[in-house]
Short mmCIF file of C-alpha atoms (C1' of nucleotides) in Angstrom, two decimals:
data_model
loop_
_atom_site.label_atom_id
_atom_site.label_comp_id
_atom_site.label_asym_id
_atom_site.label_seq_id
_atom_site.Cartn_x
_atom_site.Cartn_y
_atom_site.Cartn_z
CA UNK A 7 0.00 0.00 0.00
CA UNK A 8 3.40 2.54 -0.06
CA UNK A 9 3.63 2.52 -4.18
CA UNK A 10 1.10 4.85 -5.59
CA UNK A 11 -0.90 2.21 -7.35
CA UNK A 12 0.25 1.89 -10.45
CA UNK A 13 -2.29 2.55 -13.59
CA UNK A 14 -1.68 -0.69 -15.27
CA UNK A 15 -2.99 -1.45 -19.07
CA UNK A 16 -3.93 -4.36 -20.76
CA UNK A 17 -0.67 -4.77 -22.34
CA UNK A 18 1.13 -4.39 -18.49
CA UNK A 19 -0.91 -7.66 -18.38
CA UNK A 20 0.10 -9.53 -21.21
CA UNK A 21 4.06 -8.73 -20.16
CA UNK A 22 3.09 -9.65 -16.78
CA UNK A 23 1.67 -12.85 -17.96
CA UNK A 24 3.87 -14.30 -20.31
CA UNK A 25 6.80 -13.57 -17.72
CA UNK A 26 4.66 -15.66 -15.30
CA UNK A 27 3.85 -18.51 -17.36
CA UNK A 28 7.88 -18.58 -18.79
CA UNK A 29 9.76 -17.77 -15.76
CA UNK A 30 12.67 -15.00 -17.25
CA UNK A 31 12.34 -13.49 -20.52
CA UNK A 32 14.15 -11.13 -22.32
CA UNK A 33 11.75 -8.43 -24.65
CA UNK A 34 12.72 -9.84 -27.50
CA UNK A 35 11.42 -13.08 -25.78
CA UNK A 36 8.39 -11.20 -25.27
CA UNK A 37 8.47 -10.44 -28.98
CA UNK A 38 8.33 -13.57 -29.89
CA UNK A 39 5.79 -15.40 -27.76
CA UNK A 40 3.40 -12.90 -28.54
CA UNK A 41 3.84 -13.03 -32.01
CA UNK A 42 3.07 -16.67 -31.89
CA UNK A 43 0.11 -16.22 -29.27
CA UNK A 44 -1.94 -13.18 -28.19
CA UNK A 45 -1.05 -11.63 -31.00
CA UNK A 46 -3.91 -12.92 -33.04
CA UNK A 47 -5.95 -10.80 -31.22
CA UNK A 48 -4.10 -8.50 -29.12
CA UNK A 49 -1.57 -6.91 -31.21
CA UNK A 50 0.91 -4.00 -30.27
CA UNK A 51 4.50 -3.31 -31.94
CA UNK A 52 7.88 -4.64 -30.37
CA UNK A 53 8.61 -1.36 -29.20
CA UNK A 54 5.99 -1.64 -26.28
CA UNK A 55 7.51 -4.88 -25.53
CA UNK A 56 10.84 -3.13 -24.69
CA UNK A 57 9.28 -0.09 -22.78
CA UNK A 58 6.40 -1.76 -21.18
CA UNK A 59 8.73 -3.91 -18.90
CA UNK A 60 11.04 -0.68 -18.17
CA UNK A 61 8.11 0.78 -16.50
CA UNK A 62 6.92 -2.04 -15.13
CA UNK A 63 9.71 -2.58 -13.32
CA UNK A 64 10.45 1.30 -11.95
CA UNK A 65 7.02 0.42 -9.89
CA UNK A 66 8.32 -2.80 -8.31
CA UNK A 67 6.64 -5.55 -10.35
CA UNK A 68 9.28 -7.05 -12.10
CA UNK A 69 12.85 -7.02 -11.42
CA UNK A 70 15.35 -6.17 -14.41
CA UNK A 71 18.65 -7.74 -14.32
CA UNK A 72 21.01 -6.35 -17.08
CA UNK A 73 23.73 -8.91 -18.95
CA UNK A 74 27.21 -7.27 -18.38
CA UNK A 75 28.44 -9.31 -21.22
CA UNK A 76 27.47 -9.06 -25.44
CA UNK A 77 24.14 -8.00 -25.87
CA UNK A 78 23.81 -6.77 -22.90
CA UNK A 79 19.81 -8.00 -22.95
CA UNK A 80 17.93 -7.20 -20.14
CA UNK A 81 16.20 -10.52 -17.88
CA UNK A 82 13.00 -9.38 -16.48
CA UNK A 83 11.38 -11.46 -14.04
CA UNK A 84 8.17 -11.39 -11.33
CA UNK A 85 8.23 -9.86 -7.99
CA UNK A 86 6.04 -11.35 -5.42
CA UNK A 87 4.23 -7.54 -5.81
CA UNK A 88 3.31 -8.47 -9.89
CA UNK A 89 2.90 -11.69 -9.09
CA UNK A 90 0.14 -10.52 -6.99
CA UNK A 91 -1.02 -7.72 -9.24
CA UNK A 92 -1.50 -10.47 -11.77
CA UNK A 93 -3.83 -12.92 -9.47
CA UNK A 94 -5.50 -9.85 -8.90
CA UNK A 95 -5.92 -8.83 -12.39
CA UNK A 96 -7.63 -12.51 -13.12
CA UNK A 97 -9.50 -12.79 -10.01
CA UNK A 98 -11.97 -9.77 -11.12
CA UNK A 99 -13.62 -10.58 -14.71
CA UNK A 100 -12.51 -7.52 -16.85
CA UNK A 101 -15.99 -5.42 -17.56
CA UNK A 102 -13.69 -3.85 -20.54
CA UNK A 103 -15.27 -3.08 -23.95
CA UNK A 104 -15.12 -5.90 -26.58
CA UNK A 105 -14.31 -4.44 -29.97
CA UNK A 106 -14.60 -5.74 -33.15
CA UNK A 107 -11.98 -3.16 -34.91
CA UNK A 108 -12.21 -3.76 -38.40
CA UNK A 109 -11.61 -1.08 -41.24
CA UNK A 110 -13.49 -3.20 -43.77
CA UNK A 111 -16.46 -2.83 -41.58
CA UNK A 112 -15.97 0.66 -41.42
CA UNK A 113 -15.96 0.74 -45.10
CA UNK A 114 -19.24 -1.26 -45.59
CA UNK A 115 -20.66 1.70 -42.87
CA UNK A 116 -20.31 4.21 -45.44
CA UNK A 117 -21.78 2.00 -48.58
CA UNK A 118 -23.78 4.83 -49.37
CA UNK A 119 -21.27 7.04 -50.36
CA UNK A 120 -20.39 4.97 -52.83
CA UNK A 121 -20.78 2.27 -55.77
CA UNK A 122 -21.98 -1.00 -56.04
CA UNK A 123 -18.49 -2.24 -57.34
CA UNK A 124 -16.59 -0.75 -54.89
CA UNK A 125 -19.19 -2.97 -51.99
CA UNK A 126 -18.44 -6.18 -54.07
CA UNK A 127 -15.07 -5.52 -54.14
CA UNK A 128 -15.03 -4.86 -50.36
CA UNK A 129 -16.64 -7.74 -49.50
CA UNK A 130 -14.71 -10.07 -51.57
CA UNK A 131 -11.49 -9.46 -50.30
CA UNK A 132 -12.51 -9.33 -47.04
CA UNK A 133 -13.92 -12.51 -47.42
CA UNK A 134 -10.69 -13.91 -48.83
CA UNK A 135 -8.69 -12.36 -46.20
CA UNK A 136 -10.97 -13.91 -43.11
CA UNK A 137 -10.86 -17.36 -45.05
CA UNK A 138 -7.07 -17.27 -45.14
CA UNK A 139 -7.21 -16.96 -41.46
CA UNK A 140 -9.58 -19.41 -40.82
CA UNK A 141 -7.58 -21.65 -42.71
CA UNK A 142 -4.87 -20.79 -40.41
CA UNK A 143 -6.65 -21.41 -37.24
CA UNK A 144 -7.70 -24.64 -38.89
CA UNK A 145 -4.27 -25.81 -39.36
CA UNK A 146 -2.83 -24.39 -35.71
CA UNK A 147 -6.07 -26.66 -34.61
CA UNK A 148 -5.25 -29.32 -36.46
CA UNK A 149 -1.69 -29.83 -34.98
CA UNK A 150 -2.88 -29.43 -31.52
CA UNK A 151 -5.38 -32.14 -31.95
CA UNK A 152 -3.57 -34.22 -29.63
CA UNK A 153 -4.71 -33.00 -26.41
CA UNK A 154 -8.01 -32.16 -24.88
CA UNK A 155 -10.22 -30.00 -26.65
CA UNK A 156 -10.82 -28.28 -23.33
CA UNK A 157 -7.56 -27.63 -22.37
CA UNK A 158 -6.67 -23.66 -21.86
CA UNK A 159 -4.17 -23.33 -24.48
CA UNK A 160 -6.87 -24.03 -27.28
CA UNK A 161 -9.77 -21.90 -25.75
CA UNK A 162 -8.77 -18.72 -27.52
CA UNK A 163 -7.91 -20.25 -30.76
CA UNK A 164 -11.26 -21.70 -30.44
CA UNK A 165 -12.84 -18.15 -30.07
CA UNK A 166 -10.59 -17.57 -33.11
CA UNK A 167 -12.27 -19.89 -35.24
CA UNK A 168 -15.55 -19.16 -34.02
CA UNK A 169 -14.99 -15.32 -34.92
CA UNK A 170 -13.55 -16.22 -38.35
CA UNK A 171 -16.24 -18.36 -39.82
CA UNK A 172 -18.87 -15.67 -38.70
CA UNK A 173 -16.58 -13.32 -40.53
CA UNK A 174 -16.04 -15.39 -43.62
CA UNK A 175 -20.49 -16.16 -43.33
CA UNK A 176 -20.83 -12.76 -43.02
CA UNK A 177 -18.79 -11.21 -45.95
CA UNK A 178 -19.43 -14.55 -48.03
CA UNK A 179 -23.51 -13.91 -47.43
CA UNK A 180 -22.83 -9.77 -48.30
CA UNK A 181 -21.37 -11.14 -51.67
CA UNK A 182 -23.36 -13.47 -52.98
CA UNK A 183 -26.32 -10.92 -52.30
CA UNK A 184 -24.86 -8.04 -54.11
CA UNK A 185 -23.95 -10.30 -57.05
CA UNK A 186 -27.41 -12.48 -57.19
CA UNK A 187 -29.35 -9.81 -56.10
CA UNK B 277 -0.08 17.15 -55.01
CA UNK B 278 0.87 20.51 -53.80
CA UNK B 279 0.16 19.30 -49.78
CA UNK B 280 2.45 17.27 -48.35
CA UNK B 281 -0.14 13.84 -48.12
CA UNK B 282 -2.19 14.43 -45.16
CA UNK B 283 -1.98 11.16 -42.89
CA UNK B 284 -5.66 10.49 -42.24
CA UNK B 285 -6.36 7.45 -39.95
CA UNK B 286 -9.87 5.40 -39.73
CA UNK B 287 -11.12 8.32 -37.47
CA UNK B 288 -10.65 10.86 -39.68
CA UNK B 289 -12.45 8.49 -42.02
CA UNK B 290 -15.35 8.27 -39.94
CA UNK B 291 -15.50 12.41 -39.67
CA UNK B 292 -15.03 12.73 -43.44
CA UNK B 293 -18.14 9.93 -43.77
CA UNK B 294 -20.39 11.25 -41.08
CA UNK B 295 -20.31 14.86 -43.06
CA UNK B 296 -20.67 13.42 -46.29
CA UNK B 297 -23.44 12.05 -45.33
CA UNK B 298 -25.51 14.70 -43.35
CA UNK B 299 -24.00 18.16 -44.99
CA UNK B 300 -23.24 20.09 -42.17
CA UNK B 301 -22.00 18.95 -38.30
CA UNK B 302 -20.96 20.06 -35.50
CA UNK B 303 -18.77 18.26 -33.34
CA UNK B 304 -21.55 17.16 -31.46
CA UNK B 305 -23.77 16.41 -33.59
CA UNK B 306 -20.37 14.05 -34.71
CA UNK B 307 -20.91 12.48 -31.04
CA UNK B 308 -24.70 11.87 -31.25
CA UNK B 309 -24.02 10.21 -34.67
CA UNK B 310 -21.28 8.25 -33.56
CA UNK B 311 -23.30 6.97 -30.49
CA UNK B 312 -26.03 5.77 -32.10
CA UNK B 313 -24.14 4.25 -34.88
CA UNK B 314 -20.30 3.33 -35.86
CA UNK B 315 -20.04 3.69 -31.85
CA UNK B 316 -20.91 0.40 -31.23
CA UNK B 317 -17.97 -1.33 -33.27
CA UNK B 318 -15.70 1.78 -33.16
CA UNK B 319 -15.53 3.69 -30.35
CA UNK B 320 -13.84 6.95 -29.09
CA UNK B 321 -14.41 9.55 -26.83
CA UNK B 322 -15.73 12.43 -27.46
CA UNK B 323 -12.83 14.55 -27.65
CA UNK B 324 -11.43 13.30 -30.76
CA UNK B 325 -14.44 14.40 -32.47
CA UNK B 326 -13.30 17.91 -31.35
CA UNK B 327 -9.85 17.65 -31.94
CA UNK B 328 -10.34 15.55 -35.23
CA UNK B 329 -12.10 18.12 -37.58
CA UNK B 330 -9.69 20.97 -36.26
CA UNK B 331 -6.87 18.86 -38.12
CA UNK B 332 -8.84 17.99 -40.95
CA UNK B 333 -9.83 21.56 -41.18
CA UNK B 334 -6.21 22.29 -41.43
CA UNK B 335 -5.40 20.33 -44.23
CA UNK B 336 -8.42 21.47 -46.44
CA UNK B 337 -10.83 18.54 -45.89
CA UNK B 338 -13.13 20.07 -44.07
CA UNK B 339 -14.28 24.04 -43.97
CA UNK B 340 -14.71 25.41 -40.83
CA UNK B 341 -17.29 27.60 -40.19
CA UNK B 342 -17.69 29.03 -36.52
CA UNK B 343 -20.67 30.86 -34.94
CA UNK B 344 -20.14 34.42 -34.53
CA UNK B 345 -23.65 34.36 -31.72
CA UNK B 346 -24.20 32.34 -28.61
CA UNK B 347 -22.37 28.98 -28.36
CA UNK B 348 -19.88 29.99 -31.40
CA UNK B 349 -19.92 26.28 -32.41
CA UNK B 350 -17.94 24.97 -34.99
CA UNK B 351 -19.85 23.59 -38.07
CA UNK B 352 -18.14 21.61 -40.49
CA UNK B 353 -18.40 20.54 -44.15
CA UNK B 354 -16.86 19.07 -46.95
CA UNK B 355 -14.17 20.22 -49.85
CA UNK B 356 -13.68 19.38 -52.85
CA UNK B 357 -10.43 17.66 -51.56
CA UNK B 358 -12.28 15.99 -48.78
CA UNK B 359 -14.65 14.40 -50.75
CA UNK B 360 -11.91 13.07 -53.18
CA UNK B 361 -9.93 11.83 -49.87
CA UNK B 362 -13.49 9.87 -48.78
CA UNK B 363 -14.31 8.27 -52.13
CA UNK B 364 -10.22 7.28 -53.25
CA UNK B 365 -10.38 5.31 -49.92
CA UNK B 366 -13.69 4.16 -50.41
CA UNK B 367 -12.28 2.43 -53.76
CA UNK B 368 -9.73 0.78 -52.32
CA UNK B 369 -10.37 -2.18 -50.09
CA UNK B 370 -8.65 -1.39 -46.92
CA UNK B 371 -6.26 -4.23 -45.92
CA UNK B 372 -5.93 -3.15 -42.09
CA UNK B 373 -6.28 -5.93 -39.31
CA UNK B 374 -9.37 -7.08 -38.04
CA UNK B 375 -8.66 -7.14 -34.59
CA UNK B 376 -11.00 -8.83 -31.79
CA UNK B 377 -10.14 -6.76 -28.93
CA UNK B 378 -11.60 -8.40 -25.56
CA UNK B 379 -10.01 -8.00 -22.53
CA UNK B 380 -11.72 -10.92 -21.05
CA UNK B 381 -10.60 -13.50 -24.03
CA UNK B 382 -6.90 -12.01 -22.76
CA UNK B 383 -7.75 -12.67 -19.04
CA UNK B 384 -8.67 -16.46 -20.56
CA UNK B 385 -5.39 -16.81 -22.40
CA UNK B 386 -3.81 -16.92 -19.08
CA UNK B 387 -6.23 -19.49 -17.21
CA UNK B 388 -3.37 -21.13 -16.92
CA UNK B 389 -2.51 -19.32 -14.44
CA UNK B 390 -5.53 -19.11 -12.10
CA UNK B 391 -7.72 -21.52 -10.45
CA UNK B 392 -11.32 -23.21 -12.28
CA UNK B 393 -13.49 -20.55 -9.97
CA UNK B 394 -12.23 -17.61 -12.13
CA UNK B 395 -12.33 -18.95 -15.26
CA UNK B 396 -15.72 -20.17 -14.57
CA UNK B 397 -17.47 -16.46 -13.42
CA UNK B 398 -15.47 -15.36 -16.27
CA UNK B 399 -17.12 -17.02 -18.62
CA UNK B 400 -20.41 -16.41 -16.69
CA UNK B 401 -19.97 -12.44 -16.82
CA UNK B 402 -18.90 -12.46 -20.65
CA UNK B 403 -21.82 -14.57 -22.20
CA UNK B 404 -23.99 -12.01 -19.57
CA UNK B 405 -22.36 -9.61 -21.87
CA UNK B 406 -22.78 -10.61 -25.07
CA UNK B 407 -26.33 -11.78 -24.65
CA UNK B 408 -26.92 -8.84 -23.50
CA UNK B 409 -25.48 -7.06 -26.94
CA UNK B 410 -26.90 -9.12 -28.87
CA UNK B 411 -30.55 -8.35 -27.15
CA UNK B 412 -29.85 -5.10 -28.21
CA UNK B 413 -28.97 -5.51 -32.05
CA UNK B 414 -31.94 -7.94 -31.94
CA UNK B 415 -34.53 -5.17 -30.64
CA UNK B 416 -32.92 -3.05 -33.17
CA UNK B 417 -33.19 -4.92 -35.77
CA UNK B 418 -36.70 -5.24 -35.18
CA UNK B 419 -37.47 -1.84 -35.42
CA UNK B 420 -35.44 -1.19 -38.03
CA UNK B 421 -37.71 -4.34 -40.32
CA UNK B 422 -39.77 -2.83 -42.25
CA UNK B 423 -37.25 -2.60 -44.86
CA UNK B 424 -35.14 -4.80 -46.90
CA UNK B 425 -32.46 -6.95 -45.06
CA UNK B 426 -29.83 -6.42 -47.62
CA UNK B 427 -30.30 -2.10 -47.25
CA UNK B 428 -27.22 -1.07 -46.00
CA UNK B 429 -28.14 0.86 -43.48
CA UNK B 430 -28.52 -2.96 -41.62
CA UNK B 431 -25.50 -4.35 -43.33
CA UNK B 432 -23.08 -3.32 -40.06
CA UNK B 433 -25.44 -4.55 -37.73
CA UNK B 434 -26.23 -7.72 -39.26
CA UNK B 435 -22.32 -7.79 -38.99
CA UNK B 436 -22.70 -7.22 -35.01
CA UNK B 437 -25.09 -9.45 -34.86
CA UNK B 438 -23.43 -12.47 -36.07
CA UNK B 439 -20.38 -11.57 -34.07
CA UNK B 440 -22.47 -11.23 -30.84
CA UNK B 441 -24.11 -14.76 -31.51
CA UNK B 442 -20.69 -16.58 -32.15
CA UNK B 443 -19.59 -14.88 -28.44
CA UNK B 444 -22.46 -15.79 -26.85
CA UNK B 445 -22.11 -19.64 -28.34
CA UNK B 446 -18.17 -19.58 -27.49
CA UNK B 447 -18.76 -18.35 -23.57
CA UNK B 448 -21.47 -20.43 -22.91
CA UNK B 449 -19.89 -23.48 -24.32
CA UNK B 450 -17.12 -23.07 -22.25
CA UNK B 451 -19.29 -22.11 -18.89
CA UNK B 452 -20.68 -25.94 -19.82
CA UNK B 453 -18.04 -27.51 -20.45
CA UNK B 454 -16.47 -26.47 -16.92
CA UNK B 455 -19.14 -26.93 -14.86
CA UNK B 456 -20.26 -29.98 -16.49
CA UNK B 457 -16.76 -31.38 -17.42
"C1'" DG C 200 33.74 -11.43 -47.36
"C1'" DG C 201 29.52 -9.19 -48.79
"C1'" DG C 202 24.70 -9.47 -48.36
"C1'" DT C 203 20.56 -10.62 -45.85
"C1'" DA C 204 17.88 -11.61 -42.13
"C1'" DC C 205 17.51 -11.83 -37.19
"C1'" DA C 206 18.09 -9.53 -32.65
"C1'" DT C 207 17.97 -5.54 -29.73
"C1'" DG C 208 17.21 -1.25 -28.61
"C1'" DT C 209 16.11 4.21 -28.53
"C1'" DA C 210 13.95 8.60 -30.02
"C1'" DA C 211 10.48 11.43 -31.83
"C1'" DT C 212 6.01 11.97 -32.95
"C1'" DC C 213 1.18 11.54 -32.74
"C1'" DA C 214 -3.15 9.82 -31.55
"C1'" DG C 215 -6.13 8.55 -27.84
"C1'" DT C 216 -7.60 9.12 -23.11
"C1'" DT C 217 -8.69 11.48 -18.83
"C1'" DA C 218 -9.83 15.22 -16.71
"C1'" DC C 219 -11.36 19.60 -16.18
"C1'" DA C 220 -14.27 23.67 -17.19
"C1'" DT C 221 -18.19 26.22 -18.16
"C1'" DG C 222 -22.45 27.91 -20.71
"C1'" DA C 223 -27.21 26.73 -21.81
"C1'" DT C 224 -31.50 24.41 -21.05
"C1'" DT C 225 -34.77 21.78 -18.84
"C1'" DT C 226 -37.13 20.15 -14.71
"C1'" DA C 227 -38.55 19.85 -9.87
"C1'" DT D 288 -34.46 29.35 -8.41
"C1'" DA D 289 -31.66 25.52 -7.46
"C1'" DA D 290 -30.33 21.25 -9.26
"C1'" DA D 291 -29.50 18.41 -12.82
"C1'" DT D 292 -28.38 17.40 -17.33
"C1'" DC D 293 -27.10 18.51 -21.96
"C1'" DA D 294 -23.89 20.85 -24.99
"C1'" DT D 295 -19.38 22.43 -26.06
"C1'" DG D 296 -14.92 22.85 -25.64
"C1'" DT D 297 -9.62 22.75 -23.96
"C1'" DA D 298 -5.43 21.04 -21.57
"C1'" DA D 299 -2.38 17.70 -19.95
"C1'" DC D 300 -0.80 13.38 -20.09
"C1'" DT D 301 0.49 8.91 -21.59
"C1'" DG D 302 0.54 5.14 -24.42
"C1'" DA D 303 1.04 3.58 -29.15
"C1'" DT D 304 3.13 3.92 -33.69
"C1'" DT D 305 6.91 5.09 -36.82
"C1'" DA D 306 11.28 5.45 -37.70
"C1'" DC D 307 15.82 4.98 -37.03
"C1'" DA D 308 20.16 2.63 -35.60
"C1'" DT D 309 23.33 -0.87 -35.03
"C1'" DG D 310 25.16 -5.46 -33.65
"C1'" DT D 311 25.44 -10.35 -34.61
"C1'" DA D 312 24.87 -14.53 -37.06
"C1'" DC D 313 24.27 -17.13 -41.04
"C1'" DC D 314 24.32 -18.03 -46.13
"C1'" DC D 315 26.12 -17.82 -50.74
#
DNA sequence: GGGTACATGTAATCAGTTACATGATTTA
DNA sequence: TAAATCATGTAACTGATTACATGTACCC
């Protein structure tokens, strides 16, 4: 209760998380496990991944340990205080805002103000583009398919797949009704 | 080509729309239109729709045209230039990410790290949610059927709505499949 | 041994958010 | 006529994005 309570972000949580679940990791660690993770969803550029853990450690919830050597990398690692701020953070369902943040939607908003062609052509590559990532998540899926279905490393890839064939339905549907129609 | 390229982002896109659409706006009027439509898939507060038109203003997409009574407000409306800006990206499928952004799918990527109990009243308070949302797009959609389902006008929500049902089918799979499991 | 891609970081800028502030209008 | 709410705006801050910069390893 000394440290001012520090305002911490959705993307304090995902560095405070993956440094849980791994143990020590470096930002260019960080880099990479989100690339090949969260980043499906929750994207942000590298450069948050080497000043988000700066900060986070000035308020006490990781410790940074420096290489004297090479590189030079920096180690971050939990402190009992971000270890707590994280069980905290997961205790309390987030009432944050759910956003589906897509241009192409944006696009289709302001039909209107513009041609038929231009809709079709809207809809078809965002059709493409969703089916290309279905077809990802299919294949990620696929190669998991050892384990349970249940288990917690496939839950958001199956919230993936669930949001990419209503996607691909969706723009697939707008399509064919523009061009039938 | 004599201006140096303006940088406009989706929210300037949004501005540009709004007043092509309706003529003439004030910045609040911006915010009422906002909130009752593009809000609910792409949100911001209300002080970018203040700040945002200044800019725009300043790069000769938007005429500014202030009060010289009462409240002095600020009405805006197109240019030439800003109409060109609106329809040349209009005509060109954007390619930016679609991006899911749900602070509670990021609290369930790391239910690795917390007990059953929080996972489960997450999943509880998130389908709440979503059913919820997708009450809401359903009441609206009723009101808005008199017309045809293809008008565009209901393309965006028929967009929300299929997103809302595939959240509400994820969560309360998973609630299930944890307490029944 | 020169090029290319990976690894690691910093700096500057800019957009988004929070917070504050106040005038006008309605309502109790 | 006081309180509440709507309308309108600005200022300060901070987090996110872009861009730059350079070291190291590997590949041809």
């Amino acid at each position: 209760m000394s440290t001012p309570e520090p305002r911490l972000s959705d993307t304090s949580y995902v560095v405070l998380g993956l440094i849980a679940r791994f143990g020590t990791m470096t930002s260019y660690d960080l880099k990479q496990a989100v690339a090949a993770s969260v980043g499906y969803f929750w994207s942000f550029p590298h450069s948050q991944l080497y000043a988000e853990p700066v900060r986070l450690a000035e308020v006490g919830l990781l410790t940074e340990d420096r290489e004297e050597s090479g590189r030079r990398r920096r180690r971050y690692r939990l402190t009992a205080d971000g270890r707590r701020a994280l069980q905290n953070w997961l205790a309390t369902p987030d009432d944050g805002r759910v956003e589906l943040r897509d241009p192409g939607l944006l696009q289709l908003f302001f039909a209107d103000l513009t041609g038929r062609e231009e809709v079709v052509s809207l809809a078809e590559a965002r059709e493409a583009l969703h089916r290309d990532r279905l077809a990802t998540y299919e294949r990620i899926a696929a190669s998991l398919y050892a384990g349970d279905r249940a288990e917690v490393g496939n839950l958001t890839l199956r919230r993936g797949l669930y949001a990419e064939r209503a996607a691909v339905r969706f723009w697939s549907e707008l399509r064919t009704e523009l061009t039938e129609g």
